[in-house]
Coordinates of C-alpha atoms and ligand atoms in Angstrom, one line a residue:
X13 CA -19.1 79.7 -31.1
X14 CA -16.1 78.5 -33.1
X15 CA -16.2 75.7 -35.3
X16 CA -14.5 72.2 -34.5
X17 CA -10.8 72.2 -35.3
X18 CA -9.9 70.9 -38.6
X19 CA -7.2 68.1 -38.4
X20 CA -4.5 68.8 -41.0
X21 CA -1.8 66.1 -41.5
X22 CA 1.8 67.6 -43.0
X23 CA 4.6 64.9 -44.0
X24 CA 7.9 66.2 -43.9
X25 CA 7.0 68.4 -41.5
X26 CA 10.5 69.1 -40.2
X27 CA 11.7 69.9 -43.7
X28 CA 12.0 73.3 -45.3
X29 CA 8.7 73.6 -47.0
X30 CA 7.2 72.3 -43.6
X31 CA 9.0 75.2 -41.9
X32 CA 7.4 77.8 -44.2
X33 CA 3.9 76.1 -44.4
X34 CA 3.0 75.2 -40.7
X35 CA 2.9 78.9 -39.3
X36 CA 0.7 79.7 -42.2
X37 CA -1.8 77.0 -41.5
X38 CA -1.7 77.8 -37.9
X39 CA -2.2 81.6 -38.7
X40 CA -5.4 80.8 -40.5
X41 CA -4.2 81.6 -44.0
X42 CA -5.2 78.1 -45.4
X43 CA -8.4 77.5 -44.0
X44 CA -9.5 81.0 -42.8
X45 CA -9.5 83.5 -39.8
X46 CA -12.0 81.6 -37.8
X47 CA -11.2 78.0 -38.3
X48 CA -9.2 76.5 -35.4
X49 CA -6.6 73.7 -36.6
X50 CA -4.9 70.8 -35.1
X51 CA -1.6 70.0 -36.7
X52 CA -0.6 66.5 -37.4
X53 CA 3.1 66.8 -38.0
X54 CA 4.8 63.4 -39.3
X55 CA 8.5 62.8 -40.0
X56 CA 10.5 59.9 -40.5
X57 CA 11.6 57.7 -37.5
X58 CA 15.1 59.3 -37.4
X59 CA 16.8 60.9 -34.5
X60 CA 17.7 64.2 -36.2
X61 CA 14.3 64.4 -38.1
X62 CA 12.3 63.9 -34.9
X63 CA 14.8 66.6 -32.9
X64 CA 14.0 69.0 -35.6
X65 CA 10.5 68.1 -35.5
X66 CA 10.4 69.0 -31.8
X67 CA 12.2 72.3 -32.5
X68 CA 9.5 73.2 -35.0
X69 CA 6.8 72.3 -32.5
X70 CA 8.6 74.7 -29.7
X71 CA 8.6 77.5 -32.2
X72 CA 4.7 77.2 -33.0
X73 CA 4.3 77.1 -29.3
X74 CA 6.1 80.3 -29.2
X75 CA 4.1 82.0 -31.8
X76 CA 0.8 81.5 -29.6
X77 CA -1.3 81.3 -32.6
X78 CA -5.0 81.8 -31.5
X79 CA -6.1 79.1 -34.0
X80 CA -3.7 76.4 -33.2
X81 CA -5.7 74.2 -30.8
X82 CA -3.2 71.2 -30.7
X83 CA 0.0 69.4 -32.4
X84 CA 0.6 65.7 -32.9
X85 CA 4.1 65.1 -33.5
X86 CA 4.8 61.7 -34.7
X87 CA 6.7 59.1 -37.0
X88 CA 3.9 56.6 -36.7
X89 CA 1.5 56.8 -39.7
X90 CA -1.4 55.6 -37.9
X91 CA -1.2 58.2 -35.1
X92 CA -0.4 60.8 -37.6
X93 CA -3.1 60.2 -40.0
X94 CA -5.9 59.3 -37.4
X95 CA -8.9 61.3 -37.9
X96 CA -7.5 63.9 -40.2
X97 CA -9.7 66.1 -42.7
X98 CA -6.7 67.1 -44.8
X99 CA -3.4 65.2 -45.7
X100 CA -0.7 67.5 -47.0
X101 CA 2.1 65.1 -48.3
X102 CA 5.1 67.0 -48.5
X103 CA 7.8 64.7 -47.2
X104 CA 9.8 63.0 -49.5
X105 CA 13.6 62.2 -50.4
X106 CA 15.2 65.1 -52.6
X107 CA 16.9 64.5 -55.8
X108 CA 20.4 63.7 -55.1
X109 CA 23.5 64.6 -57.4
X110 CA 23.7 62.4 -60.4
X111 CA 20.2 60.9 -59.5
X112 CA 18.0 60.4 -62.5
X113 CA 14.4 61.0 -62.5
X114 CA 13.4 57.5 -62.9
X115 CA 15.7 56.7 -59.8
X116 CA 13.7 59.4 -57.9
X117 CA 10.4 57.9 -58.9
X118 CA 11.5 54.5 -57.6
X119 CA 13.0 55.9 -54.2
X120 CA 10.0 58.0 -53.4
X121 CA 7.0 55.8 -54.7
X122 CA 7.3 53.5 -52.0
X123 CA 6.7 56.0 -49.3
X124 CA 3.4 56.8 -50.9
X125 CA 2.1 53.4 -50.7
X126 CA 2.2 53.3 -47.0
X127 CA 1.0 56.9 -46.7
X128 CA -1.9 55.9 -49.0
X129 CA -2.7 53.0 -46.9
X130 CA -2.8 54.9 -43.7
X131 CA -5.0 57.5 -45.2
X132 CA -7.4 54.6 -46.3
X133 CA -7.4 53.2 -42.9
X134 CA -7.3 56.2 -40.3
X135 CA -8.2 59.5 -41.9
X136 CA -11.8 60.9 -41.8
X137 CA -13.9 59.9 -44.8
X138 CA -13.9 63.4 -46.2
X139 CA -10.3 63.6 -46.0
X140 CA -8.6 65.4 -49.0
X141 CA -5.2 64.6 -49.9
X142 CA -2.6 66.9 -51.8
X143 CA 0.7 65.7 -52.8
X144 CA 3.8 68.1 -53.1
X145 CA 6.7 65.7 -52.6
X146 CA 8.2 65.0 -56.0
X147 CA 7.4 63.6 -58.5
X148 CA 4.0 65.0 -57.3
X149 CA 1.9 63.7 -59.9
X150 CA 2.8 60.1 -60.1
X151 CA 3.2 60.0 -56.2
X152 CA -0.4 61.2 -55.9
X153 CA -1.2 58.4 -58.1
X154 CA 0.4 55.8 -56.0
X155 CA -1.3 57.1 -52.7
X156 CA -4.8 57.1 -54.4
X157 CA -4.4 53.5 -55.4
X158 CA -3.3 52.6 -52.2
X159 CA -6.5 54.3 -50.6
X160 CA -9.1 52.3 -52.6
X161 CA -11.9 53.3 -50.1
X162 CA -11.4 57.0 -50.6
X163 CA -12.9 58.8 -53.3
X164 CA -10.3 59.2 -56.3
X165 CA -11.4 62.8 -56.4
X166 CA -10.1 63.6 -53.1
X167 CA -6.4 63.2 -54.6
X168 CA -4.7 66.1 -56.2
X169 CA -0.9 67.2 -56.7
X170 CA 0.3 70.6 -56.7
X171 CA 0.8 72.6 -59.8
X172 CA -0.1 75.9 -58.2
X173 CA 3.5 76.9 -57.7
X174 CA 4.0 76.5 -61.5
X175 CA 0.9 78.7 -62.1
X176 CA 2.2 81.3 -59.9
X177 CA 5.6 81.3 -61.5
X178 CA 4.1 81.7 -64.8
X179 CA 1.9 84.6 -63.7
X180 CA 4.8 86.5 -62.4
X181 CA 6.6 85.9 -65.8
X182 CA 3.8 87.3 -67.7
X183 CA 3.3 90.3 -65.5
X184 CA 6.9 91.1 -65.4
X185 CA 6.9 91.2 -69.6
X186 CA 3.6 93.0 -69.7
X187 CA 4.7 95.6 -67.2
X188 CA 1.7 95.1 -64.9
X189 CA 0.8 93.9 -61.3
X190 CA 0.3 89.8 -61.4
X191 CA -2.9 90.3 -60.0
X192 CA -3.8 91.3 -63.6
X193 CA -3.0 87.8 -64.9
X194 CA -5.9 85.4 -64.9
X195 CA -6.9 82.0 -66.4
X196 CA -3.4 80.6 -66.2
X197 CA -3.1 76.9 -66.9
X198 CA -0.3 74.7 -66.3
X199 CA -1.1 71.4 -68.2
X200 CA 0.5 67.9 -67.3
X201 CA 3.2 67.3 -65.1
X202 CA 5.0 69.2 -62.6
X203 CA 8.3 68.8 -64.2
X204 CA 10.3 70.4 -67.0
X205 CA 7.7 69.0 -69.6
X206 CA 4.7 71.0 -68.0
X207 CA 2.9 73.1 -70.4
X208 CA 2.2 76.8 -69.2
X209 CA -0.5 77.8 -71.4
X210 CA 0.0 81.5 -72.8
X211 CA -2.8 81.1 -75.4
X212 CA -5.6 81.0 -72.9
X213 CA -4.3 83.1 -70.2
X214 CA -5.4 86.6 -69.9
X215 CA -3.9 89.9 -68.8
X216 CA -6.4 92.6 -67.6
X217 CA -9.0 90.6 -69.2
X218 CA -7.4 90.3 -72.9
X219 CA -5.8 87.3 -74.2
X220 CA -2.1 87.2 -73.0
X221 CA -0.8 86.8 -76.5
X222 CA -2.7 89.9 -77.8
X223 CA -1.1 91.9 -75.0
X224 CA 2.5 90.5 -75.4
X225 CA 3.1 90.6 -79.1
X226 CA 5.8 88.4 -78.9
X227 CA 5.1 84.9 -80.0
X228 CA 8.8 83.9 -80.1
X229 CA 9.1 84.8 -76.4
X230 CA 6.0 83.2 -75.3
X231 CA 6.8 80.1 -77.2
X232 CA 10.6 80.1 -76.2
X233 CA 11.8 82.0 -73.0
X234 CA 8.6 82.2 -71.2
X235 CA 7.7 78.6 -71.2
X236 CA 11.3 77.5 -70.5
X237 CA 11.8 80.1 -67.6
X238 CA 8.7 78.6 -65.8
X239 CA 9.7 75.1 -66.6
X240 CA 13.3 75.7 -65.3
X241 CA 12.3 78.1 -62.5
X242 CA 12.8 75.6 -59.7
X243 CA 16.5 74.7 -61.1
X244 CA 17.1 78.6 -61.0
X245 CA 15.9 78.9 -57.2
X246 CA 18.2 76.0 -56.5
X247 CA 21.3 77.5 -58.3
X248 CA 20.5 81.0 -56.6
X249 CA 19.9 79.6 -52.9
X250 CA 21.5 76.5 -52.8
X251 CA 18.3 74.9 -51.6
X252 CA 15.0 74.2 -53.5
X253 CA 11.8 76.6 -53.5
X254 CA 10.5 76.4 -50.0
X255 CA 8.4 79.6 -49.0
X256 CA 6.9 80.0 -52.6
X257 CA 6.0 76.1 -52.6
X258 CA 4.4 76.5 -49.0
X259 CA 2.5 79.7 -50.6
X260 CA 1.5 77.5 -53.5
X261 CA 0.1 75.0 -51.3
X262 CA -1.8 77.5 -49.3
X263 CA -3.2 78.9 -52.4
X264 CA -4.0 75.1 -53.8
X265 CA -6.1 74.4 -50.9
X266 CA -7.8 77.6 -50.9
X267 CA -8.7 77.0 -54.8
X268 CA -10.1 73.6 -53.9
X269 CA -12.4 74.9 -51.2
X270 CA -13.3 78.6 -52.0
X271 CA -15.5 79.5 -55.0
X272 CA -13.5 80.4 -58.1
X273 CA -14.1 83.7 -59.3
X274 CA -16.5 84.0 -62.2
X275 CA -14.5 83.5 -65.6
X276 CA -11.1 82.4 -64.0
X277 CA -9.8 79.2 -63.0
X278 CA -6.7 77.6 -61.2
X279 CA -4.1 74.7 -62.1
X280 CA -4.6 71.5 -60.2
X281 CA -3.2 68.0 -61.1
X282 CA -6.3 65.6 -60.5
X283 CA -6.9 62.1 -61.8
X284 CA -7.9 62.6 -65.6
X285 CA -11.6 61.9 -66.7
X286 CA -10.3 61.9 -70.4
X287 CA -10.9 65.6 -70.8
X288 CA -8.5 67.3 -73.6
X289 CA -7.6 63.7 -74.6
X290 CA -5.3 63.2 -71.6
X291 CA -5.9 59.3 -71.0
X292 CA -7.8 58.2 -67.9
X293 CA -5.5 56.6 -65.4
X294 CA -2.8 59.4 -64.6
X295 CA -2.9 62.6 -62.5
X296 CA -2.4 65.5 -64.9
X297 CA -2.8 69.3 -64.3
X298 CA -5.7 70.8 -65.8
X299 CA -7.9 74.2 -65.5
X300 CA -10.0 73.5 -62.6
X301 CA -12.9 75.5 -61.1
X302 CA -14.2 75.1 -57.7
X303 CA -18.0 75.6 -56.5
X304 CA -16.9 76.5 -53.0
X305 CA -19.1 73.5 -51.6
X306 CA -16.2 71.0 -52.1
X307 CA -16.9 70.3 -55.7
X308 CA -14.5 70.8 -58.5
X309 CA -14.6 70.5 -62.3
X310 CA -12.2 70.7 -65.5
X311 CA -13.0 73.8 -67.5
X312 CA -13.8 72.3 -70.8
X313 CA -13.7 73.6 -74.4
X314 CA -10.6 75.7 -74.1
X315 CA -8.8 75.9 -77.5
X316 CA -5.2 74.6 -78.1
X317 CA -3.2 75.3 -81.1
X318 CA -1.0 72.7 -82.8
X319 CA 2.0 73.9 -80.9
X320 CA 0.3 73.6 -77.3
X321 CA -1.4 70.1 -78.3
X322 CA 2.1 68.6 -79.0
X323 CA 3.7 69.8 -76.0
X324 CA 0.5 68.4 -74.0
X325 CA 1.4 65.1 -75.8
X326 CA 4.7 65.2 -74.6
X327 CA 4.0 66.0 -71.0
X328 CA 1.2 63.1 -71.0
X329 CA 3.8 60.7 -72.4
X330 CA 6.1 61.6 -69.6
X331 CA 3.3 60.9 -67.0
X332 CA 2.6 57.6 -68.7
X333 CA 6.1 56.7 -68.6
X334 CA 6.3 57.5 -64.8
X335 CA 3.2 55.2 -64.3
X336 CA 5.1 52.4 -66.0
X337 CA 8.3 52.9 -63.8
X338 CA 6.1 52.5 -60.7
X339 CA 3.2 50.2 -62.0
X340 CA 4.0 47.5 -59.3
X341 CA 3.0 49.9 -56.7
X342 CA -0.4 50.7 -57.8
X343 CA -1.8 47.5 -56.4
Ligands
LIG10 P1 13.5 68.8 -47.3 O1 14.4 67.8 -47.7 O2 13.8 70.2 -46.6 O3 12.1 68.1 -46.3 C1 11.9 66.9 -46.6 C2 11.1 66.4 -45.2 O4 10.6 65.3 -45.5 C3 12.6 66.0 -44.5 O5 12.3 66.7 -43.2 C4 12.5 64.5 -44.4 O6 13.0 63.9 -43.1 C5 11.1 64.2 -44.5 N1 10.5 62.9 -45.1 C6 11.1 62.2 -46.1 N2 10.5 61.0 -46.2 C7 9.3 61.0 -45.4 C8 8.4 60.2 -45.0 N3 8.1 59.0 -45.7 N4 7.4 60.5 -44.3 C9 7.4 61.8 -43.6 N5 8.5 62.6 -43.9 C10 9.4 62.3 -44.7 O7 12.6 69.0 -48.7 P2 11.5 70.2 -49.0 O8 12.3 71.3 -49.5 O9 10.6 70.4 -47.7 O10 10.8 69.6 -50.2 C11 9.8 68.5 -49.9 C12 9.4 67.8 -51.4 O11 8.7 69.0 -51.9 C13 10.6 67.4 -52.2 O12 10.0 66.2 -52.7 C14 10.5 68.6 -53.3 O13 11.0 68.0 -54.3 C15 9.2 68.8 -53.4 N6 8.8 70.1 -54.2 C16 7.6 70.2 -54.9 C17 7.2 71.3 -55.5 C18 5.9 71.4 -56.1 O14 5.6 72.4 -57.0 N7 5.2 70.3 -56.2 C19 8.1 72.6 -55.4 C20 9.1 72.4 -54.1 C21 9.6 71.3 -53.9 O15 10.7 71.1 -54.9

């Protein structure tokens, strides 16, 4: 007998990440090949967005996915989040031309107050929430504060795309397949201040900086390329990363639910418990291990050089600044 379907809410379902993400969930790539799903596809109450959502639903019907047991298409948050087991918060306004990061934070922040409340009031008690819509760390903080009945540990933001980007860069430089790269941490914010940690990453089981004997490249071009990869994709495609973002989210959810292979870890932005002197009260990316039974923990004791510690301080300062910009939304 197949298990009861998981109810999975996706906001911004008619957007470009939604388009790349929904078929992967329905095909079983996020929750496994035996797990039926019901998709709760949420969009803004706008004629064009809802028509596009209808189109996506028609296409999902036309895929005849065996695991897809139903779809809820709505702009009503109560209907959208009712009884969901996962809330994947992708929908947000994109950064417009000439828009400062502070403006984006102020524009998108309020979306996550109402979403957080809807999750609090209507989702299943075990619901886990993942934020992708930018600025994702701070939006996750807002949603978490507006869902006081849900455990804080059920909220995370996505830095897995950054982890995958960093792995791709190290693999290319070392001339190995990217599956050889492990222990790749992204510290801090999903932004240009993020810290891709080459000091603890491994290539074929050896420390990456011993395999790539080029500290100037690691400290310079490597970090910059990962930090700026999103902008490079926009320049090349005229649109922001979508298929790699959707893939990052599939990987993110799997690394929360599946047991992390021994000795490895993944990057997940979660509420800080004070580890690595990252102050409590912000959502920051850490090296995280999952036990496969729903539990996750921050990997402790990784050495960080003065170089990496200074960069971690900068990205944490940015997160604290973002929190101050939206402090009125934290309830
Ligand atoms: P699109 O503009 O293609 O789609 C966004 C969709 O969200 C639109 O259909 C819009 O109608 C909808 N939407 C807006 N506000 C909503 C709300 N309150 N409730 C429900 N739906 C809402 O953007 P897309 O390329 O899909 O990107 C979505 C978000 O992901 C953006 O904020 C983007 O910045 C962020 N990203 C985050 C990444 C990460 O690694 N954390 C990487 C990729 C991406 O840049």
